[in-house]
Short mmCIF file of C-alpha atoms in Angstrom, two decimals:
data_model
loop_
_atom_site.label_atom_id
_atom_site.label_comp_id
_atom_site.label_asym_id
_atom_site.label_seq_id
_atom_site.Cartn_x
_atom_site.Cartn_y
_atom_site.Cartn_z
CA UNK C 476 -37.27 -25.96 -132.47
CA UNK C 477 -38.83 -27.60 -135.50
CA UNK C 478 -40.79 -24.47 -136.38
CA UNK C 479 -41.43 -20.86 -135.32
CA UNK C 480 -42.69 -17.48 -136.30
CA UNK C 481 -41.30 -15.67 -139.29
CA UNK C 482 -37.90 -14.20 -138.52
CA UNK C 483 -37.18 -16.63 -135.65
CA UNK C 484 -34.16 -18.91 -135.77
CA UNK C 485 -35.16 -22.54 -136.36
CA UNK C 486 -32.91 -25.01 -134.57
CA UNK C 487 -33.01 -28.74 -135.21
CA UNK C 488 -32.33 -30.86 -132.16
CA UNK C 489 -30.40 -34.15 -132.37
CA UNK C 490 -33.73 -35.92 -131.99
CA UNK C 491 -35.08 -34.06 -135.04
CA UNK C 492 -32.03 -35.07 -137.06
CA UNK C 493 -32.34 -38.69 -135.94
CA UNK C 494 -35.88 -38.81 -137.33
CA UNK C 495 -34.92 -37.12 -140.61
CA UNK C 496 -35.57 -39.66 -143.41
CA UNK C 497 -32.43 -38.62 -145.30
CA UNK C 498 -30.28 -38.90 -142.18
CA UNK C 499 -31.77 -42.30 -141.38
CA UNK C 500 -31.08 -43.48 -144.93
CA UNK C 501 -27.48 -42.26 -144.79
CA UNK C 502 -26.95 -43.92 -141.42
CA UNK C 503 -28.42 -47.20 -142.62
CA UNK C 504 -26.28 -47.15 -145.76
CA UNK C 505 -23.14 -46.47 -143.70
CA UNK C 506 -23.98 -49.36 -141.37
CA UNK C 507 -24.48 -51.71 -144.31
CA UNK C 508 -21.25 -50.52 -145.93
CA UNK C 509 -19.23 -51.00 -142.73
CA UNK C 510 -20.80 -54.40 -142.15
CA UNK C 511 -19.95 -55.48 -145.69
CA UNK C 512 -16.33 -54.31 -145.36
CA UNK C 513 -15.97 -56.10 -142.02
CA UNK C 514 -17.38 -59.30 -143.53
CA UNK C 515 -15.17 -59.03 -146.60
CA UNK C 516 -12.00 -58.54 -144.52
CA UNK C 517 -12.60 -61.93 -142.85
CA UNK C 518 -12.95 -63.85 -146.13
CA UNK C 519 -10.24 -65.83 -147.90
CA UNK C 520 -8.27 -64.17 -150.69
CA UNK C 521 -10.16 -65.91 -153.56
CA UNK C 522 -13.54 -64.95 -152.10
CA UNK C 523 -12.53 -61.34 -151.46
CA UNK C 524 -11.00 -60.97 -154.93
CA UNK C 525 -14.09 -62.45 -156.59
CA UNK C 526 -16.50 -60.19 -154.68
CA UNK C 527 -14.41 -57.05 -155.28
CA UNK C 528 -14.07 -57.87 -158.98
CA UNK C 529 -17.79 -58.49 -159.38
CA UNK C 530 -18.91 -55.35 -157.55
CA UNK C 531 -16.40 -53.14 -159.37
CA UNK C 532 -17.34 -54.66 -162.73
CA UNK C 533 -21.01 -53.93 -162.01
CA UNK C 534 -20.19 -50.30 -161.21
CA UNK C 535 -18.04 -50.07 -164.34
CA UNK C 536 -20.82 -51.52 -166.48
CA UNK C 537 -23.26 -48.92 -165.17
CA UNK C 538 -20.82 -46.11 -165.89
CA UNK C 539 -19.97 -47.50 -169.34
CA UNK C 540 -23.63 -47.94 -170.21
CA UNK C 541 -24.32 -44.32 -169.32
CA UNK C 542 -21.38 -43.09 -171.38
CA UNK C 543 -22.49 -45.33 -174.23
CA UNK C 544 -25.81 -43.51 -174.40
CA UNK C 545 -23.89 -40.24 -174.85
CA UNK C 546 -21.71 -41.65 -177.64
CA UNK C 547 -24.47 -43.61 -179.35
CA UNK C 548 -25.05 -40.85 -181.88
CA UNK C 549 -21.34 -40.74 -182.64
CA UNK C 550 -21.18 -44.50 -183.21
CA UNK C 551 -23.93 -44.29 -185.81
CA UNK C 552 -21.54 -42.29 -187.98
CA UNK C 553 -19.30 -45.35 -188.33
CA UNK C 554 -20.30 -48.34 -190.45
CA UNK C 555 -20.65 -51.68 -188.69
CA UNK C 556 -17.99 -53.19 -190.96
CA UNK C 557 -15.40 -52.01 -193.50
CA UNK C 558 -16.65 -51.50 -197.06
CA UNK C 559 -16.82 -54.84 -198.91
CA UNK C 560 -14.06 -55.27 -201.39
CA UNK C 561 -12.18 -52.30 -199.94
CA UNK C 562 -8.41 -52.49 -199.79
CA UNK C 563 -7.76 -51.00 -196.35
CA UNK C 564 -4.16 -51.04 -195.13
CA UNK C 565 -3.34 -52.19 -191.59
CA UNK C 566 -3.08 -48.65 -190.19
CA UNK C 567 -6.47 -47.66 -191.57
CA UNK C 568 -8.02 -50.87 -190.22
CA UNK C 569 -6.55 -50.21 -186.78
CA UNK C 570 -8.01 -46.68 -186.76
CA UNK C 571 -11.37 -48.08 -187.85
CA UNK C 572 -11.38 -50.62 -184.98
CA UNK C 573 -10.36 -48.01 -182.42
CA UNK C 574 -13.14 -45.67 -183.53
CA UNK C 575 -15.69 -48.48 -183.20
CA UNK C 576 -14.42 -49.46 -179.73
CA UNK C 577 -14.46 -45.90 -178.38
CA UNK C 578 -17.75 -44.87 -179.97
CA UNK C 579 -19.77 -48.02 -179.28
CA UNK C 580 -23.27 -47.99 -177.89
CA UNK C 581 -24.36 -48.62 -174.28
CA UNK C 582 -23.90 -52.42 -174.35
CA UNK C 583 -20.42 -52.23 -175.87
CA UNK C 584 -19.24 -49.55 -173.45
CA UNK C 585 -20.83 -51.35 -170.51
CA UNK C 586 -18.87 -54.49 -171.42
CA UNK C 587 -15.60 -52.59 -171.92
CA UNK C 588 -15.84 -50.64 -168.67
CA UNK C 589 -16.97 -53.70 -166.70
CA UNK C 590 -13.89 -55.63 -167.78
CA UNK C 591 -11.56 -52.68 -167.26
CA UNK C 592 -12.75 -51.74 -163.76
CA UNK C 593 -13.36 -55.31 -162.60
CA UNK C 594 -9.91 -56.57 -163.56
CA UNK C 595 -8.22 -53.50 -162.08
CA UNK C 596 -10.04 -53.86 -158.75
CA UNK C 597 -9.51 -57.63 -158.60
CA UNK C 598 -5.75 -57.43 -159.21
CA UNK C 599 -5.44 -54.51 -156.76
CA UNK C 600 -7.21 -56.59 -154.11
CA UNK C 601 -4.87 -59.56 -154.62
CA UNK C 602 -1.75 -57.37 -154.62
CA UNK C 603 -2.84 -55.62 -151.44
CA UNK C 604 -3.42 -58.94 -149.64
CA UNK C 605 -0.12 -60.42 -150.83
CA UNK C 606 2.05 -57.35 -150.27
CA UNK C 607 0.16 -55.86 -147.31
CA UNK C 608 0.13 -52.36 -148.77
CA UNK C 609 -1.01 -50.19 -151.65
CA UNK C 610 1.82 -48.55 -153.59
CA UNK C 611 2.70 -47.46 -157.11
CA UNK C 612 3.97 -50.94 -158.08
CA UNK C 613 0.69 -52.62 -157.14
CA UNK C 614 -1.25 -49.87 -158.87
CA UNK C 615 0.73 -50.27 -162.10
CA UNK C 616 0.40 -54.07 -162.11
CA UNK C 617 -3.37 -53.75 -161.74
CA UNK C 618 -3.51 -51.12 -164.49
CA UNK C 619 -1.41 -53.30 -166.81
CA UNK C 620 -3.83 -56.21 -166.41
CA UNK C 621 -6.75 -53.84 -166.90
CA UNK C 622 -5.23 -52.48 -170.11
CA UNK C 623 -4.56 -55.95 -171.47
CA UNK C 624 -8.13 -57.12 -170.90
CA UNK C 625 -9.60 -53.87 -172.24
CA UNK C 626 -7.58 -54.31 -175.43
CA UNK C 627 -8.76 -57.90 -175.85
CA UNK C 628 -12.48 -57.28 -175.36
CA UNK C 629 -12.68 -53.91 -177.14
CA UNK C 630 -10.94 -55.06 -180.31
CA UNK C 631 -8.70 -52.02 -180.42
CA UNK C 632 -5.41 -52.06 -182.27
CA UNK C 633 -3.85 -53.37 -185.43
CA UNK C 634 -3.45 -56.83 -186.90
CA UNK C 635 -0.66 -57.82 -184.49
CA UNK C 636 -2.86 -58.47 -181.45
CA UNK C 637 -0.08 -59.67 -179.15
CA UNK C 638 1.92 -56.46 -179.63
CA UNK C 639 -1.18 -54.31 -179.21
CA UNK C 640 -2.18 -56.09 -175.98
CA UNK C 641 1.24 -55.45 -174.43
CA UNK C 642 1.29 -51.85 -175.66
CA UNK C 643 -2.15 -51.17 -174.17
CA UNK C 644 -1.13 -52.73 -170.86
CA UNK C 645 2.05 -50.67 -170.66
CA UNK C 646 0.14 -47.49 -171.57
CA UNK C 647 -2.46 -48.09 -168.84
CA UNK C 648 0.29 -48.88 -166.31
CA UNK C 649 2.27 -45.71 -167.09
CA UNK C 650 -0.81 -43.51 -166.87
CA UNK C 651 -1.91 -45.11 -163.59
CA UNK C 652 1.62 -44.88 -162.17
CA UNK C 653 1.82 -41.20 -163.10
CA UNK C 654 -1.54 -40.44 -161.52
CA UNK C 655 -0.53 -42.34 -158.37
CA UNK C 656 2.66 -40.31 -158.03
CA UNK C 657 0.86 -37.03 -158.63
CA UNK C 658 -1.69 -37.99 -155.99
CA UNK C 659 1.08 -38.80 -153.52
CA UNK C 660 2.76 -35.46 -154.18
CA UNK C 661 -0.37 -33.45 -153.44
CA UNK C 662 -1.43 -35.51 -150.43
CA UNK C 663 1.70 -35.75 -148.31
CA UNK C 664 0.65 -37.13 -144.93
CA UNK C 665 1.44 -35.22 -141.77
CA UNK C 666 3.74 -36.69 -139.12
CA UNK C 667 0.66 -37.71 -137.15
CA UNK C 668 -0.85 -39.48 -140.17
CA UNK C 669 2.36 -41.48 -140.65
CA UNK C 670 2.14 -42.68 -137.04
CA UNK C 671 -1.38 -44.02 -137.68
CA UNK C 672 -1.07 -45.25 -141.29
CA UNK C 673 -1.25 -48.96 -140.41
CA UNK C 674 -4.00 -48.32 -137.88
CA UNK C 675 -6.02 -46.36 -140.45
CA UNK C 676 -5.66 -49.18 -143.02
CA UNK C 677 -6.75 -51.78 -140.47
CA UNK C 678 -9.81 -49.82 -139.39
CA UNK C 679 -10.76 -49.10 -143.00
CA UNK C 680 -10.54 -52.79 -143.94
CA UNK C 681 -12.71 -53.68 -140.94
CA UNK C 682 -15.27 -51.02 -141.78
CA UNK C 683 -14.46 -49.17 -138.55
CA UNK C 684 -12.80 -46.05 -139.96
CA UNK C 685 -14.94 -43.77 -137.81
CA UNK C 686 -13.00 -44.95 -134.72
CA UNK C 687 -9.66 -43.57 -135.95
CA UNK C 688 -10.21 -40.46 -133.83
CA UNK C 689 -10.54 -42.71 -130.75
CA UNK C 690 -7.12 -44.22 -131.43
CA UNK C 691 -5.57 -40.78 -131.84
CA UNK C 692 -7.24 -39.55 -128.66
CA UNK C 693 -5.64 -42.40 -126.70
CA UNK C 694 -2.29 -42.14 -128.57
CA UNK C 695 -2.74 -45.73 -129.78
CA UNK C 696 -0.26 -45.48 -132.66
CA UNK C 697 0.88 -48.20 -135.08
CA UNK C 698 3.59 -49.25 -132.64
CA UNK C 699 0.97 -50.12 -130.01
CA UNK C 700 -1.11 -52.42 -132.24
CA UNK C 701 0.57 -55.64 -130.96
CA UNK C 702 -0.11 -54.48 -127.38
CA UNK C 703 -3.82 -53.72 -127.75
CA UNK C 704 -6.09 -55.05 -125.03
CA UNK C 705 -9.81 -54.86 -124.40
CA UNK C 706 -9.31 -52.40 -121.55
CA UNK C 707 -7.13 -50.12 -123.68
CA UNK C 708 -9.80 -49.95 -126.39
CA UNK C 709 -12.49 -49.46 -123.76
CA UNK C 710 -10.56 -46.51 -122.30
CA UNK C 711 -10.85 -44.68 -125.65
CA UNK C 712 -14.64 -45.26 -125.74
CA UNK C 713 -14.76 -47.93 -128.44
CA UNK C 714 -17.93 -50.10 -128.05
CA UNK C 715 -17.74 -53.86 -127.26
CA UNK C 716 -18.55 -55.08 -130.79
CA UNK C 717 -15.83 -53.13 -132.59
CA UNK C 718 -13.38 -53.97 -129.78
CA UNK C 719 -13.88 -57.69 -130.41
CA UNK C 720 -13.44 -57.25 -134.17
CA UNK C 721 -10.23 -55.24 -133.73
CA UNK C 722 -8.69 -57.64 -131.22
CA UNK C 723 -9.61 -60.65 -133.38
CA UNK C 724 -7.94 -59.00 -136.38
CA UNK C 725 -4.78 -58.25 -134.40
CA UNK C 726 -4.62 -61.83 -133.08
CA UNK C 727 -4.99 -63.26 -136.61
CA UNK C 728 -2.49 -60.88 -138.19
CA UNK C 729 0.85 -62.69 -138.03
CA UNK C 730 2.95 -59.61 -138.86
CA UNK C 731 1.42 -57.58 -136.02
CA UNK C 732 1.77 -60.43 -133.51
CA UNK C 733 5.41 -60.93 -134.54
CA UNK C 734 6.25 -57.30 -133.68
CA UNK C 735 4.74 -57.74 -130.22
CA UNK C 736 7.12 -60.49 -129.22
#
């Protein structure tokens, strides 16, 4: 019931939920997101990397701009340039540059975060396509590139820019590698998850992650991917459209087809 007397239990029917503006908006967003992921998975590596880099950089710029508004008051405490005629040593100059980079206003932080997040996402995308998986090595390579670019655009470090660029890259890579390992330790997959890891990755890339439960219901594990047929997918109640996308992906994936021989 949509309404009732005071004290009565109000129950929303599925039809009520379907006409809820918030539910409709969430559903529409999810459809757009899944459609975008499915489209992106079919693109060439350069196109996918460019799109991922651009979208991540945009998100990073928004986050950096917001943080820049919070640190704007702090940045006003630092002069725009060293005192004229001052005899600052290299260590003092490096500290001065770091303070400016970390306490910059919205535009500076938006630029820094856009470069950092965009480069990280772009390299991660390329590594995932080339290596076919996401692991600590790929994560550290992406973080190294991100650190290098952040160091270049932010102006952090001392007079020896080459050394500082490498140091920043290594620092970013070590931090990212440590976080990746900690995340792995606290999210050990169950035996069932291991059996469906490749399937889960495939469905996620195609924007069809909500059908993972269908695969588990029909015991369609990673080992059955080369054997998938339209009837098998139909038996686990996957609609025609997603079935075609999944079968097309399996047919175009050389590694999966090779295992089926």
